[in-house]
PDB file of C-alpha atoms in Angstrom:
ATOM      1  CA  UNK D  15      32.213  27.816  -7.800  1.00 67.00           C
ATOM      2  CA  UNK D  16      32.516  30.738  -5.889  1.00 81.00           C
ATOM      3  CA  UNK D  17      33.573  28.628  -2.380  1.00 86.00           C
ATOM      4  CA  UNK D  18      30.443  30.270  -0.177  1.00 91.00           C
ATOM      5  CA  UNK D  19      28.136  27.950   2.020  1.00 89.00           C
ATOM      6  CA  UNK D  20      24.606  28.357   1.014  1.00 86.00           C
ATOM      7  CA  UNK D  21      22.167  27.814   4.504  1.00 85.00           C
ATOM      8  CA  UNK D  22      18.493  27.876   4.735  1.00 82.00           C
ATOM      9  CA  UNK D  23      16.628  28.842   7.539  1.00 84.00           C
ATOM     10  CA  UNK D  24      12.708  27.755   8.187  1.00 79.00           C
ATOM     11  CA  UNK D  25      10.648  29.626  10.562  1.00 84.00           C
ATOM     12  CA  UNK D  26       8.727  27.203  11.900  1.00 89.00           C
ATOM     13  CA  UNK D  27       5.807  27.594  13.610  1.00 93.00           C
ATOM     14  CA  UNK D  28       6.681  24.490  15.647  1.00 95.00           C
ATOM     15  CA  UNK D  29       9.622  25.527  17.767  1.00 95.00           C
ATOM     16  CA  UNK D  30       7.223  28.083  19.207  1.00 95.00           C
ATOM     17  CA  UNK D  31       4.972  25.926  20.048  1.00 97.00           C
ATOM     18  CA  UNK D  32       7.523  23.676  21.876  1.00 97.00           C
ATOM     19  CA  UNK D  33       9.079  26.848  23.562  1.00 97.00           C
ATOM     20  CA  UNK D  34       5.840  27.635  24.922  1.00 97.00           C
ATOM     21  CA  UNK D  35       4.516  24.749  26.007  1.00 98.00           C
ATOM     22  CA  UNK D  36       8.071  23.997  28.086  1.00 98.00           C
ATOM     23  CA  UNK D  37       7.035  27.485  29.579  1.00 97.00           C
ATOM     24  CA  UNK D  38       3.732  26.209  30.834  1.00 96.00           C
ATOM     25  CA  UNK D  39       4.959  23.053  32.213  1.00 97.00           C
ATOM     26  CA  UNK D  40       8.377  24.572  34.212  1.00 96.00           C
ATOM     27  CA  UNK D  41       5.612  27.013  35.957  1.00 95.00           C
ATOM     28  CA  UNK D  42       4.113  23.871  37.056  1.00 93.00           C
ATOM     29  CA  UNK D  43       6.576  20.740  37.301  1.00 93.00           C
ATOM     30  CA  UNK D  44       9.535  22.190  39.082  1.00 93.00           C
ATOM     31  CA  UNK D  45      11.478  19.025  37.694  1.00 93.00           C
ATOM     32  CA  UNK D  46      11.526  20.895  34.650  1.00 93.00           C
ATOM     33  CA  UNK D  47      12.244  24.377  35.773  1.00 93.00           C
ATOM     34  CA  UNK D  48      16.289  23.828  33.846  1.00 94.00           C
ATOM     35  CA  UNK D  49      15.277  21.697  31.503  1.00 95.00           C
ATOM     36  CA  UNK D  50      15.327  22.178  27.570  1.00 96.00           C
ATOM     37  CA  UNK D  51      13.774  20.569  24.397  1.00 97.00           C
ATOM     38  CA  UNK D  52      16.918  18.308  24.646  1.00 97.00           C
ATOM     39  CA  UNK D  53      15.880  16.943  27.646  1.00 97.00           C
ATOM     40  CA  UNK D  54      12.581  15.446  25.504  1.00 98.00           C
ATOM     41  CA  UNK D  55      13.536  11.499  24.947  1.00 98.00           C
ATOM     42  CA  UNK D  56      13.299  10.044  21.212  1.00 98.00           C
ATOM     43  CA  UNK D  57      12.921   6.687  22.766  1.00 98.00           C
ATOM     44  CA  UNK D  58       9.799   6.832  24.946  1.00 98.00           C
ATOM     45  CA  UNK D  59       7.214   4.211  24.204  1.00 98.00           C
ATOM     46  CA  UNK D  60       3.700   5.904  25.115  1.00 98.00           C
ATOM     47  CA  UNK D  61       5.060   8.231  22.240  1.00 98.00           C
ATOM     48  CA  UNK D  62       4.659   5.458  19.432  1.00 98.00           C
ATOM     49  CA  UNK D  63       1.922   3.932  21.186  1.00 98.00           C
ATOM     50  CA  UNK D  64      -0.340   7.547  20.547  1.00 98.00           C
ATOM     51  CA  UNK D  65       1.548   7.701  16.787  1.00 98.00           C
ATOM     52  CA  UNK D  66       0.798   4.081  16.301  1.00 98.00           C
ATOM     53  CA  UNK D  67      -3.104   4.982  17.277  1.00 98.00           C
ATOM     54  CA  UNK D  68      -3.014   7.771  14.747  1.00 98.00           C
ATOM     55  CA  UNK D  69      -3.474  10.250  17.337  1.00 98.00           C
ATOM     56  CA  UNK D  70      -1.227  12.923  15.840  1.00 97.00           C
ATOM     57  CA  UNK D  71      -3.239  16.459  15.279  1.00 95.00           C
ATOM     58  CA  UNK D  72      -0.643  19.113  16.319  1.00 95.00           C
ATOM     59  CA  UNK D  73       2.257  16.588  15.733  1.00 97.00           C
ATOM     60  CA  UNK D  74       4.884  18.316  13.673  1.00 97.00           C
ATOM     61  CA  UNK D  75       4.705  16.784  10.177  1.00 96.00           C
ATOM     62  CA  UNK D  76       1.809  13.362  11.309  1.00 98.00           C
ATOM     63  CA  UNK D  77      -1.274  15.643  11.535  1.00 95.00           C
ATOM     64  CA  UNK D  78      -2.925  14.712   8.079  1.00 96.00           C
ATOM     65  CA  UNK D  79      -5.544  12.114   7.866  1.00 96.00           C
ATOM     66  CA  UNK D  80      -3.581  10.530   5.467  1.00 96.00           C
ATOM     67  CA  UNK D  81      -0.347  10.205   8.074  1.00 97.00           C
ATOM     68  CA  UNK D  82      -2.320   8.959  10.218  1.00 98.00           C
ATOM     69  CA  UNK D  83      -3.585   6.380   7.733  1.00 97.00           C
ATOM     70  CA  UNK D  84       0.041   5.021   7.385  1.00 97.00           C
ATOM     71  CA  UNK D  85       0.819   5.125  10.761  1.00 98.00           C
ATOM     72  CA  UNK D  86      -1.647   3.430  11.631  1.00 98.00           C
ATOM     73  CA  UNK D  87      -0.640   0.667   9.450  1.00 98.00           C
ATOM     74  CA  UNK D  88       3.254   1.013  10.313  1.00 98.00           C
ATOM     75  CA  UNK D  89       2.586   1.326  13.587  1.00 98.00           C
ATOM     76  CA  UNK D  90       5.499   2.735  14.743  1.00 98.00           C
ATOM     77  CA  UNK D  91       7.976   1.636  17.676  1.00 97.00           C
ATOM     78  CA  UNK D  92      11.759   3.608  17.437  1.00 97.00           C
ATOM     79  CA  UNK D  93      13.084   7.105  16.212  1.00 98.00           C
ATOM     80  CA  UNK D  94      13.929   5.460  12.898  1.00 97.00           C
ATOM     81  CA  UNK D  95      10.446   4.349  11.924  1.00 97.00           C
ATOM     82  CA  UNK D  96       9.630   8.541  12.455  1.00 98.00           C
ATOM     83  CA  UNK D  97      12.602   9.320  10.129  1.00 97.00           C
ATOM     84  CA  UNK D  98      11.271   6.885   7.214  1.00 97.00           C
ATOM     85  CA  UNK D  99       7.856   7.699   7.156  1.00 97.00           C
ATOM     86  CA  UNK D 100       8.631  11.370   7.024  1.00 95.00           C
ATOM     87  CA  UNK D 101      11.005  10.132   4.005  1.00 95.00           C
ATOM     88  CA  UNK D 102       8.077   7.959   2.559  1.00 95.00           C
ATOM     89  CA  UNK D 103       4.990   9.972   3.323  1.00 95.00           C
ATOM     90  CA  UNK D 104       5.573  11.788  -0.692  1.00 92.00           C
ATOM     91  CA  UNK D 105       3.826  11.209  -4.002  1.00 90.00           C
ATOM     92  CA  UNK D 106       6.298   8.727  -5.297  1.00 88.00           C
ATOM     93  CA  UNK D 107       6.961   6.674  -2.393  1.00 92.00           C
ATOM     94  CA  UNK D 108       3.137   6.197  -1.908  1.00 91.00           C
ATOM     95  CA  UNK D 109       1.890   5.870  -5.664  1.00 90.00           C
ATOM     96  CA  UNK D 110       5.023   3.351  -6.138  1.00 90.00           C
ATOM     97  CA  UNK D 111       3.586   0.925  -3.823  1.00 92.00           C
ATOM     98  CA  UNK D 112       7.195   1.360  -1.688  1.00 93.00           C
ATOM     99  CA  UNK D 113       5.173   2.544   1.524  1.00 95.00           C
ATOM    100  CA  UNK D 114       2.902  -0.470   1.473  1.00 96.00           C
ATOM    101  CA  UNK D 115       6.526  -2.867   0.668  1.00 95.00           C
ATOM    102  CA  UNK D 116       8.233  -0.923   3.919  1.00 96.00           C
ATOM    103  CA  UNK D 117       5.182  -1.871   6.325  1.00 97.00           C
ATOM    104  CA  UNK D 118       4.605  -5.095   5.007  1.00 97.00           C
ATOM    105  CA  UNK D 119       8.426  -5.460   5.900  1.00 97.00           C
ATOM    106  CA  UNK D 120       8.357  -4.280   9.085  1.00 97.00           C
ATOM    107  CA  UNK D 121       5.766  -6.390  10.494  1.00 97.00           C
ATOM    108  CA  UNK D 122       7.624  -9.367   8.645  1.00 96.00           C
ATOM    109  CA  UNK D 123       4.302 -10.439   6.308  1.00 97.00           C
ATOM    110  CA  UNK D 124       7.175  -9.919   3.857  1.00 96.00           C
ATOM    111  CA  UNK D 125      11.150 -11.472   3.119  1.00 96.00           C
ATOM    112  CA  UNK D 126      13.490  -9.177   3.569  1.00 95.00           C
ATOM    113  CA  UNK D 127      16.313 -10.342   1.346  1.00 92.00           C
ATOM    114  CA  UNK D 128      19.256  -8.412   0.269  1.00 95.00           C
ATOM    115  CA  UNK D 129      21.251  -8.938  -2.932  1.00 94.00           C
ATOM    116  CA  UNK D 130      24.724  -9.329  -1.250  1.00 96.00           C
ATOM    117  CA  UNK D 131      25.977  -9.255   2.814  1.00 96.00           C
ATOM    118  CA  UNK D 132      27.556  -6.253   2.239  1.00 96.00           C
ATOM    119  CA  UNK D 133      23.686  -4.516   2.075  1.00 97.00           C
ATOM    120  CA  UNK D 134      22.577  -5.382   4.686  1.00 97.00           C
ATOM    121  CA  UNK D 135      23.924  -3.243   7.781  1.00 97.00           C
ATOM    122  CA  UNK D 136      23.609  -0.095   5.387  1.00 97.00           C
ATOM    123  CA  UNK D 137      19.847  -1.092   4.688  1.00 97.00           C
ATOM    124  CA  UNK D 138      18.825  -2.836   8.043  1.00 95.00           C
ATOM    125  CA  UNK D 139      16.969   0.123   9.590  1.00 94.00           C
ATOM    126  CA  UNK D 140      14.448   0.427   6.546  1.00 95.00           C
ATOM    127  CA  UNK D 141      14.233  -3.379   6.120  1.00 95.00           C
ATOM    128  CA  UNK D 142      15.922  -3.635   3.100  1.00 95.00           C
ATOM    129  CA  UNK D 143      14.405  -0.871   1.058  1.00 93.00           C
ATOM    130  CA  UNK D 144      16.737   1.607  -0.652  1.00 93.00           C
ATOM    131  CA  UNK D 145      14.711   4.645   1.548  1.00 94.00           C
ATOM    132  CA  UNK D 146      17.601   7.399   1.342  1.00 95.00           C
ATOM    133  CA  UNK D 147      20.083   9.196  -0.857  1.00 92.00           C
ATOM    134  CA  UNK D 148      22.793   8.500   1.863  1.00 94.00           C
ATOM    135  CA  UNK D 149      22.076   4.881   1.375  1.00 95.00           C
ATOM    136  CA  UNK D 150      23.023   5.178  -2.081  1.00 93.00           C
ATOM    137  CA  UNK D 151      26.021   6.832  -1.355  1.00 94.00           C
ATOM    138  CA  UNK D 152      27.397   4.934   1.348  1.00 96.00           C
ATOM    139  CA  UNK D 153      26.415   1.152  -0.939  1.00 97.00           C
ATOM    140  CA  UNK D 154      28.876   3.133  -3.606  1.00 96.00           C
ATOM    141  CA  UNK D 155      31.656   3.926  -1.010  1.00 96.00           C
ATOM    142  CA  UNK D 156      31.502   0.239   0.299  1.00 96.00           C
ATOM    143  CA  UNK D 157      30.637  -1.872  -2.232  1.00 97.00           C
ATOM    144  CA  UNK D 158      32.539  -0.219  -5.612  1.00 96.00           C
ATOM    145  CA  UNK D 159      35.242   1.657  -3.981  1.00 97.00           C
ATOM    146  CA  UNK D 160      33.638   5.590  -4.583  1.00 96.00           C
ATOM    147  CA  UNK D 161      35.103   8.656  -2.967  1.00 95.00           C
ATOM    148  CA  UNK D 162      32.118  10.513  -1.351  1.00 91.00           C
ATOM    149  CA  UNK D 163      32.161  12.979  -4.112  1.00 92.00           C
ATOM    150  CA  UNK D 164      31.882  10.361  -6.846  1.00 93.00           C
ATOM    151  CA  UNK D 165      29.335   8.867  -4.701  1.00 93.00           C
ATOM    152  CA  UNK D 166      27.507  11.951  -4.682  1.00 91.00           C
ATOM    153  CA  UNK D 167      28.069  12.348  -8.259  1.00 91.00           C
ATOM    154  CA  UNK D 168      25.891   9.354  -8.920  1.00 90.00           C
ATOM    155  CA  UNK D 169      23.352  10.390  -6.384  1.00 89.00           C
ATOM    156  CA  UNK D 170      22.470  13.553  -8.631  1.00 88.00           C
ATOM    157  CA  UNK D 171      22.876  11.673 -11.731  1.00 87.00           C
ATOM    158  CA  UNK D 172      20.431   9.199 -10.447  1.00 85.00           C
ATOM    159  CA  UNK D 173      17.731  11.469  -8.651  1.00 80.00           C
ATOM    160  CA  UNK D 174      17.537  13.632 -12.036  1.00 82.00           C
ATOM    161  CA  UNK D 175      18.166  10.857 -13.851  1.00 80.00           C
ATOM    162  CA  UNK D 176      20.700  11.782 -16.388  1.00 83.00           C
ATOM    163  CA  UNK D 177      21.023   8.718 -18.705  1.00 81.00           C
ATOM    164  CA  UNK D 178      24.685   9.852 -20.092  1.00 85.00           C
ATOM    165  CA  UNK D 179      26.104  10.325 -16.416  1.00 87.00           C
ATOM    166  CA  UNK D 180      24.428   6.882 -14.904  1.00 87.00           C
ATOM    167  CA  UNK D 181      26.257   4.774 -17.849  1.00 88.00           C
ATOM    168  CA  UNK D 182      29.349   5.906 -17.045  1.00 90.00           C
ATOM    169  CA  UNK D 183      29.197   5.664 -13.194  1.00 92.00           C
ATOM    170  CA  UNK D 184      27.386   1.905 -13.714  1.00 93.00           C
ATOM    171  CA  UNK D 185      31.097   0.780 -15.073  1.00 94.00           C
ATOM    172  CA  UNK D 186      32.874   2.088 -12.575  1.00 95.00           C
ATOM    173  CA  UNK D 187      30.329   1.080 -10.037  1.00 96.00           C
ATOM    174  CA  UNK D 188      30.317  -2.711 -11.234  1.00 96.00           C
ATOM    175  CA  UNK D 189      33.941  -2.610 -12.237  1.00 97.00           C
ATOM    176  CA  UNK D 190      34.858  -1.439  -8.547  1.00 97.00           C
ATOM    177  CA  UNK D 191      32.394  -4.131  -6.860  1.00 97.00           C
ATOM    178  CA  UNK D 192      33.971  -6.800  -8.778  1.00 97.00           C
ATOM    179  CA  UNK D 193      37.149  -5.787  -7.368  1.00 96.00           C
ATOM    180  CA  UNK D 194      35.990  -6.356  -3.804  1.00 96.00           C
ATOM    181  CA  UNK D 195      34.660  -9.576  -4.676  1.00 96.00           C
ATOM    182  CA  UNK D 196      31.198  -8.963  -5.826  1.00 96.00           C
ATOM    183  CA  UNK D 197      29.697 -11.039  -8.298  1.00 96.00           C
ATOM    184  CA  UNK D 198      29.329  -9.469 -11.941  1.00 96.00           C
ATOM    185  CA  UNK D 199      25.490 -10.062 -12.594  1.00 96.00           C
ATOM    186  CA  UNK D 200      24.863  -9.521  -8.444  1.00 96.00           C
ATOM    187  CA  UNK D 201      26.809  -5.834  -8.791  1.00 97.00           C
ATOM    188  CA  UNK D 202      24.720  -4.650 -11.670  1.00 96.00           C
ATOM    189  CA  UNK D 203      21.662  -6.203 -10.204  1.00 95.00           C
ATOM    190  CA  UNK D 204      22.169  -4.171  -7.071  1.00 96.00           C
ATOM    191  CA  UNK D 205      23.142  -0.820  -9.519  1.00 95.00           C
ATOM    192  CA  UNK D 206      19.795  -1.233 -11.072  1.00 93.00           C
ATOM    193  CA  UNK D 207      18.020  -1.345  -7.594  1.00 91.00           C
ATOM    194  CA  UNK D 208      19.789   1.600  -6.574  1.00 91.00           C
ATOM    195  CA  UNK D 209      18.638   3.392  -9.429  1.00 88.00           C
ATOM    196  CA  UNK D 210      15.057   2.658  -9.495  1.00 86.00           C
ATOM    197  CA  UNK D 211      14.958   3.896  -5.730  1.00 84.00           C
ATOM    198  CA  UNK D 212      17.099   6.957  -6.193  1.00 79.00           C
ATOM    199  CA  UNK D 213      14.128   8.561  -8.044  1.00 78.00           C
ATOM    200  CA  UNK D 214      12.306   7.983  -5.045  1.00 85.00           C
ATOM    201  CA  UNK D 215      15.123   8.779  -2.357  1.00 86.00           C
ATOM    202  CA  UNK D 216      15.166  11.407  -0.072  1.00 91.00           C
ATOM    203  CA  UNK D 217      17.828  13.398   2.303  1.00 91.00           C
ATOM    204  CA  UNK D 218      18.230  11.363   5.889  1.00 95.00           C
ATOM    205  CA  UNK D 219      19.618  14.597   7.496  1.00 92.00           C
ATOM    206  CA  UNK D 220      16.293  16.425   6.733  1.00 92.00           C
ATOM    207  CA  UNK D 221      14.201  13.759   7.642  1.00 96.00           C
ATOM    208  CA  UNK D 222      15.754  12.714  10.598  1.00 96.00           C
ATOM    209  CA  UNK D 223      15.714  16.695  11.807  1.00 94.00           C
ATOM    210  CA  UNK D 224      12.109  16.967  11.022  1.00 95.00           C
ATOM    211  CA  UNK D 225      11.726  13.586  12.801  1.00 98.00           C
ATOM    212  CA  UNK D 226      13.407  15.357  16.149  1.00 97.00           C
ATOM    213  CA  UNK D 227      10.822  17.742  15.628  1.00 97.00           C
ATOM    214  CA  UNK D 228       7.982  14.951  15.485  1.00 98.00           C
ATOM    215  CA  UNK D 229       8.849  12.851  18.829  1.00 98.00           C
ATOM    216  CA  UNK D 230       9.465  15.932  20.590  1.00 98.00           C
ATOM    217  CA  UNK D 231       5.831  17.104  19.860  1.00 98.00           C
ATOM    218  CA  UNK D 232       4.418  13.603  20.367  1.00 98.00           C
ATOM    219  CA  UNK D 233       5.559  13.642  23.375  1.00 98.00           C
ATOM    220  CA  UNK D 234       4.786  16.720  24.984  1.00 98.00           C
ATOM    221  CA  UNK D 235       1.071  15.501  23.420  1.00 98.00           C
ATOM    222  CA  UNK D 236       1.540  12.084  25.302  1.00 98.00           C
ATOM    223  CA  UNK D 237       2.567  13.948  28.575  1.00 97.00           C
ATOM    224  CA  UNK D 238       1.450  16.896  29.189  1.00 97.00           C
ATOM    225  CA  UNK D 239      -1.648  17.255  26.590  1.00 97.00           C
ATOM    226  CA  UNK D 240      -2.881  20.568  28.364  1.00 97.00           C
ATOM    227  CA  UNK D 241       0.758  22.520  28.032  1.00 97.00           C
ATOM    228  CA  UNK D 242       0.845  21.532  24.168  1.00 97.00           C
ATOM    229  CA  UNK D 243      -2.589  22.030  22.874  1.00 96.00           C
ATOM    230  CA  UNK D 244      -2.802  25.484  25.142  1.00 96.00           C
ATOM    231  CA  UNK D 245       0.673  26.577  23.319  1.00 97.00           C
ATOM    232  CA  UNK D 246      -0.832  24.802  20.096  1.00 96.00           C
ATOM    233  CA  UNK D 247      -3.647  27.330  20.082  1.00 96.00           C
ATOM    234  CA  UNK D 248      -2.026  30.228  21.155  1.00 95.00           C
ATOM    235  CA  UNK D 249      -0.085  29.791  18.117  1.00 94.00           C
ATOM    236  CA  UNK D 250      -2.621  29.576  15.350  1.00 92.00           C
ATOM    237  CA  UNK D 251      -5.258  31.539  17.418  1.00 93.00           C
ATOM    238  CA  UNK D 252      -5.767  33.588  14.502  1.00 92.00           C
ATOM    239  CA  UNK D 253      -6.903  30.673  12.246  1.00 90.00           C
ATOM    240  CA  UNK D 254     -10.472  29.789  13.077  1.00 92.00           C
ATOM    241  CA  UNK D 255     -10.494  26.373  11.343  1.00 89.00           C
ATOM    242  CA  UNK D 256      -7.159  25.400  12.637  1.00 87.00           C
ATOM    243  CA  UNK D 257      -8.133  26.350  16.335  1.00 90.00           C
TER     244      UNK D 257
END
């Protein structure tokens, strides 16, 4: 370990398109002549209304006809429903059936249960599925007792699935839980659960940045649909089929 942070930076196409389009609209709103991309609420409900239609071409990340399929079908109504379907919308989530559990969920045609109280804050916002590594981590800090680097220790060993590595963190995961007062049978029940969905899990930071990225263009769609789709073409004006 040679103690250096590692950083990756995307150019993306989008943050152009957002600069842009806040140019157009301060030459003619002069409400927003000092106002940024912060000043863009996550919480605005003619934004889920146009994701919920499936109205998302230019949308950072919803454009494809499948997104718009599941969005459709989620139809979604808060930030957080943007952050898990950016986390879902992969080859394993969707040929696992776990996209079709999370809607089905949502919209309460299906129980939500969860193996012990101590789940249930931690997995509230997806509605009880196991959508994120950092879920995984934080059930392992609060139910067994892990440090956040043996919790992350078991994330890796889970997501690549090394067999050797997951039997000796499923002792010290049960062993912990049993020490706080968790049933035997219920604590491996839940380590098994959490290792079925880790193959599937994916990074909340990332999706919830990319989901930032998402309402922000929704809404400048929603608002001010001439600003966005004239900076939206400007911006791939050299791409006939996009255009």
């Amino acid at each position: 370990v040679m103690g250096l942070l590692k950083m990756d930076f995307l150019g993306l196409r989008t943050l152009t398109v957002i600069d842009k389009a806040l140019d157009f609209i301060r030459a003619e709103d002069p409400a927003w002549r000092d106002r940024s991309a912060t000043d863009i609420p996550l919480d605005d409900p003619a934004v889920y209304e146009m994701l919920s239609r499936g109205e998302t071409v230019g949308v950072f990340q919803l454009e494809s006809s499948g997104m718009q399929e599941v969005l459709r079908k989620l139809k979604p109504t808060k930030f957080e429903d943007i952050t898990a379907v950016n986390a879902l919308y992969r080859p394993g989530p969707l040929g696992s059936g776990m996209v079709d559990d999370f809607i089905e969920r949502k919209h309460g045609r299906r129980r939500i249960e969860y193996d012990h109280p101590m789940l249930a804050p931690i997995l509230e916002e997806t509605y009880g599925v196991i959508l994120y590594q950092e879920q995984v981590m934080r059930i392992a800090s609060e139910m067994a007792g892990f440090s956040m680097g043996q919790a992350d220790t078991l994330r890796k060993a889970m997501g690549k699935k090394k067999v050797e590595v997951m039997g000796e963190m499923a002792k010290l995961f049960v062993d912990g839980a049993v020490q706080r007062g968790v049933e035997r049978g219920t604590a491996q029940r839940i380590f098994d659960l959490m290792a079925y969905f880790a193959g599937y899990g994916f990074n909340k930071s990332h999706s919830a940045s990319y989901a930032v990225l998402s309402v922000r263009t929704a809404w400048l769609k929603a608002h001010h649909p001439a600003a966005f789709l004239a900076a939206t073409l400007t911006s791939e004006m050299n791409s006939t089929d996009r255009v």
